[in-house]
């Protein structure tokens, strides 16, 4: 897990129906994303941030985990399920997107 690539993407979608539409697209993505005929996303976690000033207006959070940087590149450039999600996002009122990715420097907690 320490060598996996973790990606966090935050969306500013002011319309609740657009947030729901993106959640539905992520459900489809999680169920249909494949590479070489097999599922390849290590983890997909999607949720609405709690009402809190620290959310800074972001209304949807997505965390994806990849086995490698090559898998993330495939996701961005070739994955049909991700391309479909991005196509739907372009039809919605998106006021901002923030995306970062990293390899963990520290892994811990009671589940480790």
PDB file of C-alpha atoms in Angstrom:
ATOM      1  CA  UNK A   1       0.000   0.000   0.000  1.00  0.00           C
ATOM      2  CA  UNK A   2       2.883   2.380   0.669  1.00  0.00           C
ATOM      3  CA  UNK A   3       3.876   2.238  -2.990  1.00  0.00           C
ATOM      4  CA  UNK A   4       0.321   2.712  -4.283  1.00  0.00           C
ATOM      5  CA  UNK A   5      -0.726   6.042  -5.754  1.00  0.00           C
ATOM      6  CA  UNK A   6      -3.565   7.783  -3.903  1.00  0.00           C
ATOM      7  CA  UNK A   7      -5.538  10.540  -5.597  1.00  0.00           C
ATOM      8  CA  UNK A   8      -7.962  12.959  -4.007  1.00  0.00           C
ATOM      9  CA  UNK A   9     -10.259  15.036  -6.211  1.00  0.00           C
ATOM     10  CA  UNK A  10     -12.590  17.698  -4.847  1.00  0.00           C
ATOM     11  CA  UNK A  11     -15.465  19.189  -6.824  1.00  0.00           C
ATOM     12  CA  UNK A  12     -17.406  22.418  -6.357  1.00  0.00           C
ATOM     13  CA  UNK A  13     -20.858  21.561  -7.655  1.00  0.00           C
ATOM     14  CA  UNK A  14     -23.374  24.118  -6.333  1.00  0.00           C
ATOM     15  CA  UNK A  15     -26.470  22.174  -7.451  1.00  0.00           C
ATOM     16  CA  UNK A  16     -27.353  19.168  -5.255  1.00  0.00           C
ATOM     17  CA  UNK A  17     -28.676  17.319  -8.306  1.00  0.00           C
ATOM     18  CA  UNK A  18     -25.252  17.691  -9.969  1.00  0.00           C
ATOM     19  CA  UNK A  19     -23.576  16.216  -6.875  1.00  0.00           C
ATOM     20  CA  UNK A  20     -25.990  13.273  -7.063  1.00  0.00           C
ATOM     21  CA  UNK A  21     -25.302  12.866 -10.795  1.00  0.00           C
ATOM     22  CA  UNK A  22     -21.549  12.661 -10.141  1.00  0.00           C
ATOM     23  CA  UNK A  23     -22.049  10.134  -7.354  1.00  0.00           C
ATOM     24  CA  UNK A  24     -24.041   7.976  -9.784  1.00  0.00           C
ATOM     25  CA  UNK A  25     -21.248   8.278 -12.359  1.00  0.00           C
ATOM     26  CA  UNK A  26     -18.675   7.194  -9.785  1.00  0.00           C
ATOM     27  CA  UNK A  27     -20.849   4.151  -8.971  1.00  0.00           C
ATOM     28  CA  UNK A  28     -20.826   3.247 -12.664  1.00  0.00           C
ATOM     29  CA  UNK A  29     -17.079   3.899 -12.879  1.00  0.00           C
ATOM     30  CA  UNK A  30     -16.385   1.653  -9.882  1.00  0.00           C
ATOM     31  CA  UNK A  31     -18.476  -1.151 -11.389  1.00  0.00           C
ATOM     32  CA  UNK A  32     -17.173  -0.934 -14.955  1.00  0.00           C
ATOM     33  CA  UNK A  33     -13.567   0.319 -14.953  1.00  0.00           C
ATOM     34  CA  UNK A  34     -11.226  -2.278 -16.401  1.00  0.00           C
ATOM     35  CA  UNK A  35      -7.714  -2.586 -17.736  1.00  0.00           C
ATOM     36  CA  UNK A  36      -6.784  -5.630 -19.811  1.00  0.00           C
ATOM     37  CA  UNK A  37     -10.264  -7.014 -19.122  1.00  0.00           C
ATOM     38  CA  UNK A  38      -9.881  -6.897 -15.323  1.00  0.00           C
ATOM     39  CA  UNK A  39     -10.788  -4.387 -12.590  1.00  0.00           C
ATOM     40  CA  UNK A  40      -7.718  -2.330 -11.729  1.00  0.00           C
ATOM     41  CA  UNK A  41      -8.758   0.404  -9.302  1.00  0.00           C
ATOM     42  CA  UNK A  42      -7.460  -0.582  -5.853  1.00  0.00           C
ATOM     43  CA  UNK A  43     -10.036   1.578  -4.078  1.00  0.00           C
ATOM     44  CA  UNK A  44     -12.765   4.096  -4.899  1.00  0.00           C
ATOM     45  CA  UNK A  45     -14.274   6.177  -2.072  1.00  0.00           C
ATOM     46  CA  UNK A  46     -16.768   8.963  -2.824  1.00  0.00           C
ATOM     47  CA  UNK A  47     -18.698  11.213  -0.462  1.00  0.00           C
ATOM     48  CA  UNK A  48     -20.226  14.568   0.284  1.00  0.00           C
ATOM     49  CA  UNK A  49     -18.121  16.654   2.678  1.00  0.00           C
ATOM     50  CA  UNK A  50     -19.776  17.486   5.970  1.00  0.00           C
ATOM     51  CA  UNK A  51     -21.030  21.051   6.361  1.00  0.00           C
ATOM     52  CA  UNK A  52     -17.936  22.770   7.698  1.00  0.00           C
ATOM     53  CA  UNK A  53     -16.011  25.939   6.805  1.00  0.00           C
ATOM     54  CA  UNK A  54     -12.929  23.825   6.099  1.00  0.00           C
ATOM     55  CA  UNK A  55     -14.710  22.353   3.043  1.00  0.00           C
ATOM     56  CA  UNK A  56     -14.224  25.755   1.335  1.00  0.00           C
ATOM     57  CA  UNK A  57     -17.251  25.247  -0.902  1.00  0.00           C
ATOM     58  CA  UNK A  58     -16.308  21.800  -2.169  1.00  0.00           C
ATOM     59  CA  UNK A  59     -19.397  19.601  -2.344  1.00  0.00           C
ATOM     60  CA  UNK A  60     -17.998  16.229  -3.448  1.00  0.00           C
ATOM     61  CA  UNK A  61     -14.827  14.353  -2.549  1.00  0.00           C
ATOM     62  CA  UNK A  62     -13.400  11.419  -4.483  1.00  0.00           C
ATOM     63  CA  UNK A  63     -10.466   9.259  -3.409  1.00  0.00           C
ATOM     64  CA  UNK A  64      -9.064   6.701  -5.817  1.00  0.00           C
ATOM     65  CA  UNK A  65      -6.155   4.365  -5.220  1.00  0.00           C
ATOM     66  CA  UNK A  66      -3.994   2.887  -7.967  1.00  0.00           C
ATOM     67  CA  UNK A  67      -1.383   0.134  -7.841  1.00  0.00           C
ATOM     68  CA  UNK A  68       1.004   2.294  -9.872  1.00  0.00           C
ATOM     69  CA  UNK A  69       1.534   5.598 -11.631  1.00  0.00           C
ATOM     70  CA  UNK A  70       1.021   3.707 -14.899  1.00  0.00           C
ATOM     71  CA  UNK A  71      -2.471   2.686 -13.764  1.00  0.00           C
ATOM     72  CA  UNK A  72      -3.289   6.311 -12.933  1.00  0.00           C
ATOM     73  CA  UNK A  73      -2.036   7.397 -16.364  1.00  0.00           C
ATOM     74  CA  UNK A  74      -4.258   4.745 -17.964  1.00  0.00           C
ATOM     75  CA  UNK A  75      -7.196   6.029 -15.879  1.00  0.00           C
ATOM     76  CA  UNK A  76      -6.632   9.587 -17.079  1.00  0.00           C
ATOM     77  CA  UNK A  77      -5.947   8.846 -20.733  1.00  0.00           C
ATOM     78  CA  UNK A  78      -7.596   5.576 -21.742  1.00  0.00           C
ATOM     79  CA  UNK A  79     -10.119   4.233 -19.222  1.00  0.00           C
ATOM     80  CA  UNK A  80     -13.520   4.241 -20.954  1.00  0.00           C
ATOM     81  CA  UNK A  81     -15.398   4.443 -17.632  1.00  0.00           C
ATOM     82  CA  UNK A  82     -13.395   7.508 -16.546  1.00  0.00           C
ATOM     83  CA  UNK A  83     -13.844   9.142 -19.951  1.00  0.00           C
ATOM     84  CA  UNK A  84     -17.610   8.705 -19.563  1.00  0.00           C
ATOM     85  CA  UNK A  85     -17.507  10.254 -16.072  1.00  0.00           C
ATOM     86  CA  UNK A  86     -15.528  13.239 -17.389  1.00  0.00           C
ATOM     87  CA  UNK A  87     -18.030  13.633 -20.234  1.00  0.00           C
ATOM     88  CA  UNK A  88     -20.926  13.824 -17.782  1.00  0.00           C
ATOM     89  CA  UNK A  89     -18.999  16.278 -15.587  1.00  0.00           C
ATOM     90  CA  UNK A  90     -18.655  18.615 -18.576  1.00  0.00           C
ATOM     91  CA  UNK A  91     -22.458  18.840 -18.783  1.00  0.00           C
ATOM     92  CA  UNK A  92     -22.809  19.918 -15.139  1.00  0.00           C
ATOM     93  CA  UNK A  93     -22.252  23.247 -13.409  1.00  0.00           C
ATOM     94  CA  UNK A  94     -18.745  22.737 -12.032  1.00  0.00           C
ATOM     95  CA  UNK A  95     -17.282  25.788 -10.315  1.00  0.00           C
ATOM     96  CA  UNK A  96     -13.973  24.193  -9.408  1.00  0.00           C
ATOM     97  CA  UNK A  97     -11.945  21.010  -9.279  1.00  0.00           C
ATOM     98  CA  UNK A  98      -8.889  20.340  -7.145  1.00  0.00           C
ATOM     99  CA  UNK A  99      -6.955  17.121  -7.680  1.00  0.00           C
ATOM    100  CA  UNK A 100      -3.765  15.892  -6.008  1.00  0.00           C
ATOM    101  CA  UNK A 101      -2.018  12.537  -5.971  1.00  0.00           C
ATOM    102  CA  UNK A 102       0.699  11.082  -3.793  1.00  0.00           C
ATOM    103  CA  UNK A 103       2.518   7.992  -2.595  1.00  0.00           C
ATOM    104  CA  UNK A 104       2.211   7.700   1.186  1.00  0.00           C
ATOM    105  CA  UNK A 105       5.125   8.710   3.368  1.00  0.00           C
ATOM    106  CA  UNK A 106       3.360   7.399   6.464  1.00  0.00           C
ATOM    107  CA  UNK A 107       0.868   4.534   6.712  1.00  0.00           C
ATOM    108  CA  UNK A 108      -0.640   3.713  10.067  1.00  0.00           C
ATOM    109  CA  UNK A 109      -3.735   3.474  12.173  1.00  0.00           C
ATOM    110  CA  UNK A 110      -5.577   0.608  13.778  1.00  0.00           C
ATOM    111  CA  UNK A 111      -6.575  -0.972  10.439  1.00  0.00           C
ATOM    112  CA  UNK A 112      -2.952  -1.451   9.364  1.00  0.00           C
TER     113      UNK A 112
END
